Amino acid sequence: MTVDLKYLFEPKGVIVTGVSSHPGKFGSVALHNILSCGYEGKVFAFGREEATVLEQKVITSFDSIPSNEVDLMILCTPVGVNEELVRRASEKGIKAIFCAAGGYSETGEEGLKAEKRLVALAAELDLVLAGPNGQGIVSPPASLCAQIVAPYAPKGRIAVVSQSGNFVSSFLNYANQTGIGISRSVSAGNAAAIEIVDFLEWFAIDPATDVALCYLEGLEKGRDFFERVKEITKKMPVVLVKGGTTTGGQRAAASHTGSLASDSKIFEGMARQAGITRAPNIESAFEIAATFATQPLPDGPRVLVLTTAGGWGVVTADAISQSSDLVLTPLPRDLEETINELLPPRWSKNNPIDLAGGETRDTIPELLSTASKHPEIDSIIQLGLGIQGNTANLVKNGKFYPEHGLERIVNFHEHQEKRYAEASVEASLASGKPILVASELATTQPNNPMVRNIRDLNRLCYASADRAVSALNHLVRYSSWRNQSN
Amino acid sequence: MTTASESESRRIVENAGIPVSRWKVASNPDEALNAAREIGFPSALKLNGPSIAHKTEHGFVKLNLKTEPDLLNAAKELLENEVNDSNLIVTEMLSGSREVIAGVVRDPQFGPCVMFGFGGILAEAIADVEFRLAPITSYDARDLISSLKTNGLLEEFRGEEALDIDATIDLLIKLGELAEDEQILSIDLNPLIIVDGLPIAADALVELKGETT
């Protein structure tokens, strides 16, 4: 059954424990992050000594906290005092605890006992317990940055859960870089009570979330994970990076099947069967999740490549033909005839559609609109944008600008880039099909007007065609899986 | 754990609807000869009994016996091993140049799993096999087959038909159903020979829970 986690991510008030006048203490950092990222609920800072920290009065008992106005407590206090604090907070009506404090099962036998006591206490008091030994929670829809590390992230549709707190930070760093934002993020810590799959289950019913992004190291209950995740992926894509290996144990060794079985092989098979989108590394995991968050799901594998010039289209076609799930579809005859009317005869007349420089100011928007509506095309990869923006940038920084009519031409180039970016997103939204724009300018020239416009429209500009092909491949595979499972 | 005899293993998978090469049990060379006449030459002869795994390594397998004297000699030779509680099994020699492997294993984390992959003497070296958790759907089975790296080898090849994907999916689903029987610890169908596109088990080895009976 799905554990209700709304009090973790949408609390109406927060208590932070372990706050002191030392600004480097975890409690003080968490308090700082909550207060400075715009959280609007009531915030109470609890510490051993009365003080004023970050213009906030530090309380030394919960007596002054009104009942039922605080849902969440962030524990940054030592193991020895936490159980007492949980009891006192429960009396004030809190519903959820994030235990950032360490010193639990990760430290050995004594810590494990304390962790078990904490879990039992939370169960007794009917409290949701996340952690211990985690970095915290970030929930941009609630303007909440309740974590002992940076960064905060822009609001978006990706929910992150990680067994490593540092990878939460990595994903949030990418969110800041790309502008593709986060709905929730949580560092699961020791996951003593609330496990990774509990978070995933709640994300699947969370209206703020469209896709989950997960870093996983070990699993305790593999079969249970599988049975639950394959229900989750029917509602929402789950992008997963797996680190390390799961505990193996003994399999029937006399059999060939047993000797061919390895943890990674079985995990891989399980992941495909559960509809999990498995990413090879952190960077591509974010990019794939960001693609799910910003593009419609394709209905099928047929890709059209649209390029302003030759080489880009050729290597993209190569990448598509080497992909596992994509098809470089033959150019439909009626579409070819339509394009003949838009372009001089030197265009490629096949897929990739290579405009060969024959386009006029309106060709690309018209082509995108027409091609995206075609029933034999499921998705489009668009290449060669940003050339005019590149020219504009060089001219702008040159010594002749803005004289000699250069201001006018720069404005034209920039305007065209804006139109192309808008046309791409509009065609995608109107047709309900993914349209991915790829250009190295995404990283080599982030201030290129094309790149900026794509970003402002809340989409990714992929740094290479290979990366766009890889992300699209995952969308197609997931879409196929979801169609069979529903 | 106990290793079922080849005949018992074959009976288990056959009862589940999985195709195996024709076979017959014999207790002496004369019975073996009659069985071979029925099945047809060339045939294969193996020592049959519980707890006989890795028959090839122990020299308990005589393949491609073309004549009646060959078969009688092979039968006598095998019986000289005097393995307790054993007899002979005569099987059809399937003709096909490509082999696949399929099986069942119980994973401590994920429970019963179905395996399928590229088979033959190079199977363990190439290790191009994939697993899915039992039970499996036809979508899972199809996805498993298509995710093999060497799946090109299963297409039409030197005049031989391509692997019948639907028949293979059916086989894998049936293996998945068998895997749900908790008495079954593992199954090896190694090799399955592709005959006219159909994968047929030339050998079967089932490991069962509990002590040898």
XYZ file of C-alpha atoms in Angstrom:
699
model
C 0.000 0.000 0.000
C 1.275 3.449 -0.864
C 2.587 5.304 2.183
C 1.237 8.856 2.250
C 4.261 11.147 2.019
C 2.534 14.480 1.506
C 3.583 15.703 4.958
C 7.221 15.195 3.997
C 6.940 17.171 0.777
C 4.070 19.580 1.451
C 4.288 20.311 5.186
C 2.363 23.253 6.559
C 5.109 23.942 9.112
C 8.594 22.682 9.893
C 10.672 22.184 13.045
C 14.430 22.009 12.591
C 16.429 20.560 15.467
C 20.117 20.991 16.172
C 20.205 24.721 15.409
C 23.013 26.678 17.039
C 24.871 29.926 16.521
C 27.526 27.950 14.615
C 26.467 28.445 10.980
C 28.196 25.251 9.825
C 26.156 22.846 11.980
C 23.708 20.699 10.027
C 20.714 22.121 11.902
C 21.808 25.670 11.119
C 22.426 24.866 7.457
C 19.007 23.227 7.118
C 17.400 26.240 8.794
C 19.245 28.595 6.481
C 18.155 26.680 3.389
C 14.515 26.557 4.486
C 14.420 30.271 5.326
C 16.298 31.511 2.297
C 14.632 29.458 -0.467
C 11.208 30.975 0.081
C 9.331 28.474 2.252
C 6.149 30.187 3.438
C 5.020 27.881 6.253
C 5.866 28.342 9.915
C 9.431 27.467 10.839
C 10.627 26.606 14.335
C 14.308 26.339 15.182
C 15.158 24.105 18.119
C 18.521 24.091 19.861
C 20.220 23.433 23.174
C 20.762 27.114 23.925
C 18.473 30.079 23.452
C 19.797 32.330 20.730
C 18.798 34.214 17.640
C 20.012 32.560 14.459
C 19.286 33.975 10.997
C 16.819 36.386 12.582
C 14.969 33.371 13.997
C 14.495 32.769 17.731
C 15.972 29.407 18.746
C 13.678 27.565 21.168
C 14.895 25.066 23.740
C 11.574 23.329 24.291
C 8.554 22.579 22.121
C 6.170 24.200 24.615
C 5.801 27.363 22.587
C 4.918 25.480 19.375
C 1.179 25.622 18.699
C -0.537 22.276 18.231
C -1.269 21.012 14.709
C 0.522 23.814 12.899
C 3.654 21.869 12.091
C 3.733 18.695 9.983
C 7.426 17.986 9.546
C 10.473 17.769 11.786
C 14.001 17.758 10.400
C 16.187 15.983 12.941
C 19.776 17.228 12.994
C 20.409 16.307 16.624
C 22.495 13.439 18.074
C 21.106 9.904 18.342
C 20.761 10.139 22.132
C 18.115 12.871 22.169
C 16.110 12.075 19.048
C 13.598 9.623 20.493
C 12.584 12.133 23.145
C 12.260 14.867 20.507
C 10.079 12.627 18.363
C 7.710 12.006 21.297
C 7.478 15.725 22.113
C 6.934 16.660 18.445
C 4.263 14.025 18.078
C 2.392 15.663 20.953
C 2.380 18.829 18.837
C 0.752 16.976 15.971
C 3.642 16.521 13.567
C 3.104 13.836 10.921
C 6.507 13.250 9.363
C 10.174 13.203 10.283
C 13.210 13.490 8.137
C 16.149 12.265 10.180
C 19.275 13.823 8.728
C 21.284 12.817 11.771
C 23.817 10.049 11.364
C 25.114 7.656 13.979
C 22.584 4.921 13.219
C 22.919 1.537 11.478
C 25.745 2.843 9.288
C 27.979 2.966 12.368
C 27.485 -0.574 13.699
C 25.649 -2.623 16.295
C 24.700 0.155 18.764
C 23.569 2.448 15.967
C 21.476 -0.345 14.484
C 19.694 -0.792 17.811
C 18.994 2.938 18.013
C 17.704 2.889 14.440
C 15.334 0.031 15.235
C 14.067 1.921 18.293
C 13.497 5.031 16.200
C 11.608 3.052 13.540
C 9.470 1.343 16.192
C 8.717 4.666 17.850
C 7.664 6.267 14.578
C 5.389 3.298 13.874
C 3.927 3.520 17.389
C 3.187 7.224 16.967
C 1.988 6.755 13.371
C 4.661 9.023 11.932
C 6.305 8.831 8.533
C 10.054 8.435 9.062
C 12.570 9.123 6.296
C 16.306 8.590 6.775
C 18.195 8.452 9.071
C 21.568 9.548 7.786
C 20.173 11.353 4.748
C 20.762 14.842 3.413
C 17.157 15.961 3.381
C 14.250 16.958 1.225
C 13.790 19.449 -1.579
C 10.266 20.213 -2.737
C 10.108 23.249 -5.053
C 6.282 23.232 -5.389
C 6.288 23.942 -1.627
C 9.350 26.222 -1.924
C 10.977 23.851 0.549
C 14.725 23.244 0.704
C 15.013 21.203 3.887
C 18.449 19.755 3.406
C 21.880 20.035 4.949
C 23.589 20.564 1.573
C 23.135 22.574 -1.619
C 21.710 23.167 -4.145
C 18.080 24.161 -4.377
C 16.487 23.500 -7.762
C 13.951 25.094 -10.084
C 10.410 23.739 -9.971
C 9.628 21.053 -12.506
C 8.187 17.583 -13.000
C 11.062 15.223 -12.049
C 11.026 13.500 -8.649
C 14.382 12.274 -7.379
C 15.096 9.580 -4.813
C 18.602 8.374 -4.169
C 20.467 6.004 -1.895
C 23.358 8.420 -2.173
C 22.725 11.970 -1.042
C 25.502 13.251 -3.262
C 23.710 12.069 -6.355
C 20.633 14.008 -5.283
C 22.895 17.049 -5.400
C 24.239 15.969 -8.809
C 20.739 15.671 -10.259
C 19.777 19.048 -8.786
C 22.927 20.584 -10.261
C 21.845 19.337 -13.686
C 18.377 20.749 -13.054
C 19.953 24.134 -12.429
C 22.173 23.853 -15.490
C 19.403 22.850 -17.887
C 16.441 24.626 -16.313
C 14.493 21.340 -16.374
C 13.214 21.349 -12.844
C 12.399 19.112 -9.935
C 9.103 18.305 -8.230
C 10.526 16.460 -5.213
C 13.886 15.158 -4.177
C 14.911 13.079 -1.246
C 18.065 11.442 -0.037
C 16.792 8.158 1.380
C 19.712 7.750 3.772
C 19.585 4.405 5.569
C 15.959 4.030 4.426
C 15.166 2.391 7.740
C 11.405 2.809 7.512
C 10.526 4.451 4.193
C 12.283 2.620 1.374
C 13.162 3.709 -2.149
C 10.131 1.924 -3.573
C 7.816 3.665 -1.064
C 8.997 7.000 -2.416
C 8.519 5.819 -6.001
C 4.980 4.678 -5.234
C 4.070 8.034 -3.798
C 5.688 9.922 -6.699
C 3.411 7.928 -9.033
C 0.327 9.434 -7.378
C 1.856 12.860 -6.746
C 0.157 15.387 -9.074
C 3.345 17.483 -9.159
C 5.423 14.628 -10.622
C 5.609 13.159 -14.142
C 8.783 11.057 -13.952
C 10.937 9.496 -11.233
C 14.715 9.531 -11.236
C 16.358 7.035 -8.931
C 19.865 6.055 -7.872
C 19.945 2.609 -6.316
C 22.777 0.599 -4.793
C 21.461 -2.335 -2.829
C 18.112 -4.042 -2.542
C 16.954 -6.067 0.437
C 13.697 -7.394 -0.996
C 14.284 -7.816 -4.702
C 11.094 -9.596 -5.610
C 8.945 -7.139 -3.669
C 10.728 -4.262 -5.428
C 9.996 -5.845 -8.818
C 6.326 -6.503 -8.097
C 5.768 -2.948 -6.896
C 7.848 -1.112 -9.496
C 6.085 -2.766 -12.413
C 2.837 -1.287 -11.137
C 4.482 2.130 -10.712
C 5.846 2.180 -14.267
C 2.322 1.686 -15.614
C 1.604 5.196 -14.344
C 4.956 6.979 -14.640
C 8.397 6.347 -16.140
C 11.102 5.422 -13.645
C 14.654 6.231 -14.737
C 17.151 4.281 -12.685
C 20.918 4.202 -12.269
C 22.231 1.156 -10.480
C 25.524 1.389 -8.613
C 27.427 -1.608 -7.267
C 26.067 -5.123 -7.178
C 23.301 -6.646 -5.132
C 24.111 -9.349 -2.597
C 24.355 -12.531 -4.567
C 24.090 -15.576 -2.377
C 24.053 -19.062 -3.673
C 22.231 -20.333 -6.692
C 21.911 -23.930 -7.779
C 25.465 -24.407 -8.991
C 25.328 -27.719 -10.836
C 23.174 -26.241 -13.584
C 24.453 -24.358 -16.603
C 21.657 -21.868 -16.109
C 22.901 -21.206 -12.576
C 26.475 -20.735 -13.708
C 25.373 -18.271 -16.403
C 23.281 -16.265 -13.937
C 24.909 -13.179 -12.473
C 23.443 -10.481 -10.270
C 23.841 -7.863 -12.956
C 22.258 -10.060 -15.653
C 19.240 -10.839 -13.498
C 18.895 -7.222 -12.398
C 19.011 -6.100 -16.024
C 16.317 -8.586 -17.012
C 14.183 -7.621 -14.029
C 14.513 -3.929 -14.904
C 13.387 -4.434 -18.511
C 10.505 -6.605 -17.402
C 9.398 -4.024 -14.831
C 9.421 -1.268 -17.446
C 12.289 0.515 -15.690
C 14.303 2.880 -17.867
C 17.849 1.938 -16.983
C 20.481 4.628 -17.517
C 24.198 3.863 -17.703
C 25.325 6.862 -15.661
C 24.173 9.877 -13.675
C 24.460 12.402 -16.484
C 22.442 10.439 -19.007
C 19.948 9.451 -16.299
C 19.143 13.109 -15.772
C 18.968 13.765 -19.500
C 16.580 10.851 -20.044
C 14.389 11.902 -17.118
C 14.391 15.478 -18.413
C 13.291 14.164 -21.804
C 10.391 12.268 -20.234
C 9.509 15.416 -18.298
C 9.448 17.707 -21.326
C 8.470 15.655 -24.386
C 5.286 13.755 -25.218
C 5.582 9.945 -25.350
C 5.974 8.683 -28.924
C 3.406 6.189 -30.214
C 5.965 4.216 -32.181
C 9.586 3.909 -33.324
C 9.535 5.857 -36.632
C 11.901 8.813 -36.529
C 12.256 11.628 -39.025
C 15.515 13.581 -39.101
C 15.390 17.168 -40.231
C 18.635 19.014 -40.868
C 19.721 22.231 -42.489
C 22.898 20.627 -43.855
C 24.393 17.237 -44.673
C 26.857 15.841 -42.135
C 24.633 16.198 -39.109
C 21.869 14.207 -40.744
C 24.228 11.425 -41.830
C 25.658 10.739 -38.373
C 22.227 10.961 -36.806
C 20.872 8.440 -39.295
C 23.809 6.178 -38.352
C 23.016 6.511 -34.660
C 19.356 5.700 -35.279
C 20.174 2.598 -37.293
C 22.481 1.399 -34.503
C 19.886 2.031 -31.813
C 17.883 -0.859 -30.431
C 14.394 0.575 -30.672
C 14.308 3.342 -33.285
C 13.540 3.126 -36.998
C 14.711 5.653 -39.572
C 11.443 5.619 -41.446
C 11.354 5.982 -45.255
C 10.146 9.426 -46.241
C 6.401 9.176 -46.950
C 5.639 9.967 -50.591
C 2.966 12.586 -49.883
C 5.315 14.358 -47.496
C 7.997 14.396 -50.185
C 5.561 16.066 -52.556
C 4.653 18.669 -49.976
C 8.313 19.453 -49.364
C 8.970 19.746 -53.096
C 6.657 22.726 -53.041
C 8.571 24.326 -50.163
C 12.162 23.833 -51.323
C 14.346 24.146 -54.408
C 15.047 20.761 -56.016
C 18.459 20.186 -54.427
C 17.032 18.980 -51.081
C 17.702 15.337 -50.141
C 14.285 13.829 -50.993
C 14.692 11.176 -48.340
C 15.034 10.779 -44.584
C 17.081 12.622 -43.270
C 15.411 15.620 -44.814
C 18.422 17.734 -45.704
C 17.355 21.226 -46.704
C 20.769 21.772 -48.317
C 20.560 25.442 -47.497
C 17.451 25.879 -49.612
C 15.245 27.169 -46.872
C 13.718 30.615 -46.747
C 12.545 32.376 -43.609
C 9.357 30.348 -43.227
C 10.455 26.924 -44.462
C 11.490 25.359 -41.158
C 8.350 26.245 -39.209
C 6.145 25.090 -42.080
C 8.047 21.878 -42.551
C 7.974 21.046 -38.859
C 4.288 21.612 -38.648
C 3.543 19.460 -41.711
C 5.962 16.638 -40.942
C 4.967 16.320 -37.300
C 1.337 15.801 -38.279
C 2.128 12.973 -40.680
C 0.639 9.661 -39.445
C 3.714 7.648 -40.468
C 6.058 9.705 -38.323
C 6.266 9.182 -34.571
C 9.046 11.603 -33.649
C 11.478 14.120 -35.099
C 15.112 14.951 -34.430
C 15.984 18.434 -35.562
C 19.558 19.455 -36.380
C 21.513 22.428 -37.612
C 19.747 25.119 -35.659
C 21.784 27.878 -34.059
C 23.822 28.723 -37.150
C 22.172 32.103 -37.473
C 22.516 32.678 -33.755
C 26.193 31.832 -33.977
C 26.614 34.409 -36.737
C 24.694 36.944 -34.699
C 26.989 36.390 -31.712
C 30.146 36.838 -33.779
C 28.863 39.975 -35.460
C 27.699 41.436 -32.174
C 31.164 41.064 -30.707
C 32.898 42.379 -33.826
C 34.178 45.897 -34.233
C 31.686 46.918 -36.926
C 28.583 46.303 -34.867
C 26.020 47.936 -34.764
C 26.846 50.100 -37.782
C 26.739 49.067 -41.457
C 23.263 47.579 -41.101
C 24.652 44.919 -38.809
C 22.198 45.574 -36.025
C 19.346 44.801 -38.373
C 20.839 41.520 -39.558
C 21.685 40.459 -36.005
C 18.105 41.128 -34.988
C 16.892 39.107 -37.940
C 19.110 36.124 -37.060
C 18.085 36.217 -33.425
C 14.446 36.542 -34.344
C 14.693 33.569 -36.695
C 16.308 31.420 -33.993
C 13.473 32.308 -31.696
C 10.953 31.364 -34.355
C 12.661 28.011 -34.996
C 12.703 27.149 -31.305
C 9.074 28.152 -30.909
C 8.077 26.267 -34.039
C 9.742 23.151 -32.752
C 7.923 23.248 -29.433
C 4.621 24.294 -30.998
C 4.718 21.476 -33.555
C 5.531 19.003 -30.803
C 2.687 20.159 -28.592
C 0.203 20.356 -31.469
C 1.039 16.877 -32.778
C 1.684 15.237 -29.401
C 4.977 13.885 -30.759
C 8.511 14.337 -29.467
C 10.695 16.804 -31.358
C 14.272 16.837 -30.071
C 16.724 19.556 -31.056
C 20.403 18.629 -30.988
C 23.400 20.892 -31.322
C 26.830 21.101 -29.721
C 25.976 24.755 -29.103
C 24.001 23.492 -26.086
C 27.295 23.257 -24.233
C 29.748 25.160 -26.415
C 27.671 28.328 -26.581
C 24.920 28.295 -23.971
C 24.135 31.958 -24.740
C 23.361 31.182 -28.389
C 19.865 32.549 -29.024
C 18.627 29.149 -30.231
C 19.899 27.426 -27.082
C 18.473 30.150 -24.844
C 15.107 30.018 -26.568
C 14.835 26.239 -26.257
C 15.710 26.560 -22.604
C 13.188 29.361 -22.072
C 10.545 27.113 -23.591
C 11.440 24.556 -20.921
C 12.972 21.946 -23.170
C 16.418 20.444 -23.545
C 18.773 21.223 -26.362
C 20.800 17.985 -26.666
C 24.549 18.446 -26.873
C 24.872 15.846 -29.617
C 22.663 13.874 -31.967
C 23.821 10.686 -30.220
C 22.441 11.944 -26.945
C 19.126 12.889 -28.519
C 18.927 9.472 -30.200
C 19.713 7.720 -26.926
C 17.075 9.665 -24.980
C 14.472 9.119 -27.698
C 15.294 5.407 -27.760
C 14.367 5.188 -24.080
C 11.079 7.014 -24.698
C 10.154 4.620 -27.481
C 11.026 1.551 -25.429
C 9.067 2.755 -22.429
C 6.097 3.662 -24.594
C 6.065 0.182 -26.096
C 6.314 -1.417 -22.661
C 3.527 0.722 -21.310
C 1.248 -0.062 -24.247
C 1.573 -3.797 -23.627
C 1.135 -3.506 -19.879
C -1.973 -1.346 -19.814
C 18.792 -30.776 -3.617
C 18.564 -33.741 -5.929
C 19.314 -34.045 -9.614
C 16.559 -35.828 -11.471
C 17.529 -38.449 -14.025
C 17.413 -37.417 -17.652
C 14.269 -39.478 -18.175
C 12.526 -37.876 -15.209
C 13.742 -34.431 -16.306
C 12.424 -35.031 -19.806
C 9.083 -36.194 -18.418
C 8.759 -33.003 -16.335
C 9.429 -30.628 -19.216
C 7.459 -32.717 -21.705
C 4.430 -32.703 -19.410
C 4.668 -28.924 -19.420
C 4.345 -28.983 -23.215
C 7.971 -28.280 -24.062
C 9.221 -30.177 -27.118
C 12.079 -32.638 -26.504
C 13.819 -35.033 -28.866
C 12.286 -38.534 -29.032
C 13.554 -40.824 -26.300
C 13.143 -44.195 -24.599
C 14.573 -45.805 -21.515
C 16.308 -49.208 -21.736
C 17.695 -51.429 -19.029
C 20.031 -53.558 -21.197
C 21.736 -53.451 -24.591
C 18.986 -55.427 -26.321
C 16.267 -53.100 -25.096
C 18.439 -50.188 -26.170
C 18.727 -51.687 -29.649
C 14.961 -52.077 -29.933
C 14.486 -48.507 -28.748
C 16.982 -47.228 -31.312
C 15.241 -49.151 -34.092
C 12.016 -47.456 -33.087
C 13.515 -43.974 -32.826
C 15.746 -44.390 -35.851
C 19.445 -44.136 -36.544
C 21.646 -42.308 -35.942
C 20.760 -42.146 -32.290
C 22.352 -41.136 -29.024
C 22.818 -43.256 -25.933
C 23.369 -41.969 -22.424
C 23.594 -43.322 -18.931
C 20.362 -42.426 -17.154
C 19.912 -42.046 -13.413
C 19.472 -39.595 -10.596
C 22.437 -37.486 -9.594
C 24.168 -37.904 -12.961
C 24.961 -34.344 -13.958
C 27.671 -33.325 -16.399
C 27.281 -36.575 -18.315
C 29.589 -35.498 -21.108
C 32.485 -34.760 -18.767
C 32.139 -38.242 -17.245
C 31.991 -39.987 -20.593
C 28.410 -41.075 -20.034
C 27.243 -39.898 -23.463
C 27.648 -41.654 -26.815
C 26.496 -39.517 -29.696
C 25.720 -40.144 -33.341
C 25.572 -43.955 -33.222
C 24.950 -44.920 -36.837
C 24.701 -48.712 -36.820
C 23.262 -51.474 -34.662
C 26.712 -52.869 -33.662
C 27.828 -49.332 -32.716
C 24.805 -49.004 -30.511
C 25.222 -52.412 -28.836
C 28.907 -51.731 -28.110
C 28.134 -48.301 -26.720
C 25.416 -49.752 -24.473
C 27.755 -52.385 -23.061
C 30.483 -49.824 -22.496
C 28.180 -47.416 -20.648
C 26.812 -50.149 -18.399
C 30.355 -51.099 -17.405
C 30.440 -47.858 -15.392
C 28.211 -49.597 -12.853
C 26.667 -46.373 -11.579
C 24.085 -47.161 -8.874
C 20.448 -46.884 -9.742
C 21.096 -46.228 -13.413
C 19.937 -47.519 -16.780
C 20.183 -46.294 -20.354
C 18.351 -43.677 -22.332
C 18.214 -43.742 -26.100
C 17.466 -40.465 -27.817
C 16.989 -39.147 -31.302
C 19.943 -37.290 -32.867
C 18.467 -34.006 -33.934
C 19.930 -32.424 -37.022
C 20.416 -28.699 -36.968
C 23.544 -26.608 -36.906
C 22.385 -24.042 -34.379
C 21.845 -24.478 -30.698
C 20.209 -22.344 -28.055
C 20.039 -22.773 -24.310
C 17.100 -22.228 -21.974
C 16.576 -22.827 -18.326
C 15.246 -21.902 -14.949
C 17.151 -20.774 -11.891
C 16.083 -19.522 -8.475
C 17.701 -16.248 -7.530
C 17.989 -15.513 -3.803
C 16.872 -11.893 -4.395
C 14.352 -12.199 -7.181
C 13.074 -15.780 -6.993
C 12.457 -17.980 -10.020
C 13.940 -16.729 -13.287
C 13.747 -17.937 -16.877
C 16.893 -17.860 -18.990
C 17.337 -18.016 -22.739
C 20.346 -17.457 -24.925
C 22.875 -18.561 -27.422
C 23.832 -22.194 -26.841
C 26.216 -24.912 -27.867
C 29.749 -25.629 -26.748
C 30.588 -21.926 -26.745
C 27.558 -20.974 -24.638
C 29.401 -20.362 -21.421
C 32.258 -18.533 -23.116
C 29.985 -16.221 -25.084
C 27.491 -15.988 -22.234
C 24.952 -14.216 -24.414
C 21.984 -15.084 -22.261
C 19.193 -13.039 -20.767
C 16.989 -13.558 -17.757
C 13.431 -12.603 -16.875
C 11.558 -13.181 -13.649
C 8.996 -15.996 -13.778
C 6.198 -16.040 -14.659
C 6.734 -14.248 -17.959
C 4.365 -12.791 -20.537
C 4.718 -13.097 -24.282
C 5.916 -9.488 -24.327
C 8.661 -10.357 -21.822
C 9.679 -13.412 -23.847
C 9.798 -11.501 -27.124
C 11.766 -8.691 -25.502
C 14.165 -11.233 -24.017
C 14.842 -12.836 -27.396
C 15.308 -9.499 -29.153
C 17.661 -8.206 -26.480
C 20.230 -10.958 -27.134
C 23.363 -9.526 -28.681
C 23.729 -12.418 -31.090
C 20.084 -12.575 -32.113
C 21.220 -12.147 -35.711
C 22.454 -15.760 -35.489
C 18.895 -16.891 -34.966
C 17.708 -15.534 -38.295
C 17.649 -17.536 -41.543
C 21.075 -19.076 -41.913
C 22.683 -21.165 -44.685
C 19.451 -22.607 -45.904
C 18.164 -23.262 -42.403
C 14.977 -21.634 -41.293
C 15.029 -18.757 -38.826
C 14.200 -19.517 -35.233
C 10.429 -19.646 -34.859
C 9.927 -16.762 -32.467
C 6.353 -17.654 -31.523
C 7.335 -21.251 -30.717
C 10.245 -19.973 -28.649
C 8.018 -17.520 -26.795
C 5.631 -20.380 -26.051
C 8.509 -22.485 -24.748
C 9.771 -19.702 -22.499
C 6.304 -19.035 -21.093
C 5.992 -22.748 -20.272
C 9.385 -22.733 -18.595
C 8.164 -19.765 -16.575
C 5.107 -21.745 -15.486
C 7.329 -24.667 -14.451
C 9.516 -22.253 -12.515
C 6.583 -21.435 -10.274
C 6.636 -25.019 -8.957
C 8.613 -24.636 -5.760
C 9.869 -28.217 -5.960
C 11.873 -27.270 -9.039
C 15.157 -25.581 -8.185
C 16.588 -25.379 -11.658
C 16.107 -26.562 -15.209
C 18.686 -26.794 -17.976
C 17.609 -27.345 -21.549
C 21.060 -27.472 -23.045
C 21.191 -27.627 -25.890
C 17.967 -26.942 -27.690
C 18.621 -27.662 -31.337
C 16.852 -25.572 -33.944
C 15.158 -28.044 -36.305
C 13.089 -26.504 -39.107
C 13.004 -23.336 -37.034
C 11.696 -25.050 -33.910
C 13.775 -25.271 -30.738
C 13.759 -28.860 -29.472
C 15.514 -29.932 -26.277
C 18.206 -32.535 -26.934
C 18.908 -32.826 -23.215
C 17.146 -31.861 -20.009
C 18.371 -31.599 -16.467
C 16.061 -30.736 -13.596
C 17.187 -30.177 -10.030
C 14.555 -30.814 -7.399
C 14.166 -29.802 -3.792
C 14.806 -32.401 -1.100
C 16.969 -35.492 -0.777
C 17.553 -38.121 -3.400
C 14.727 -40.615 -3.305
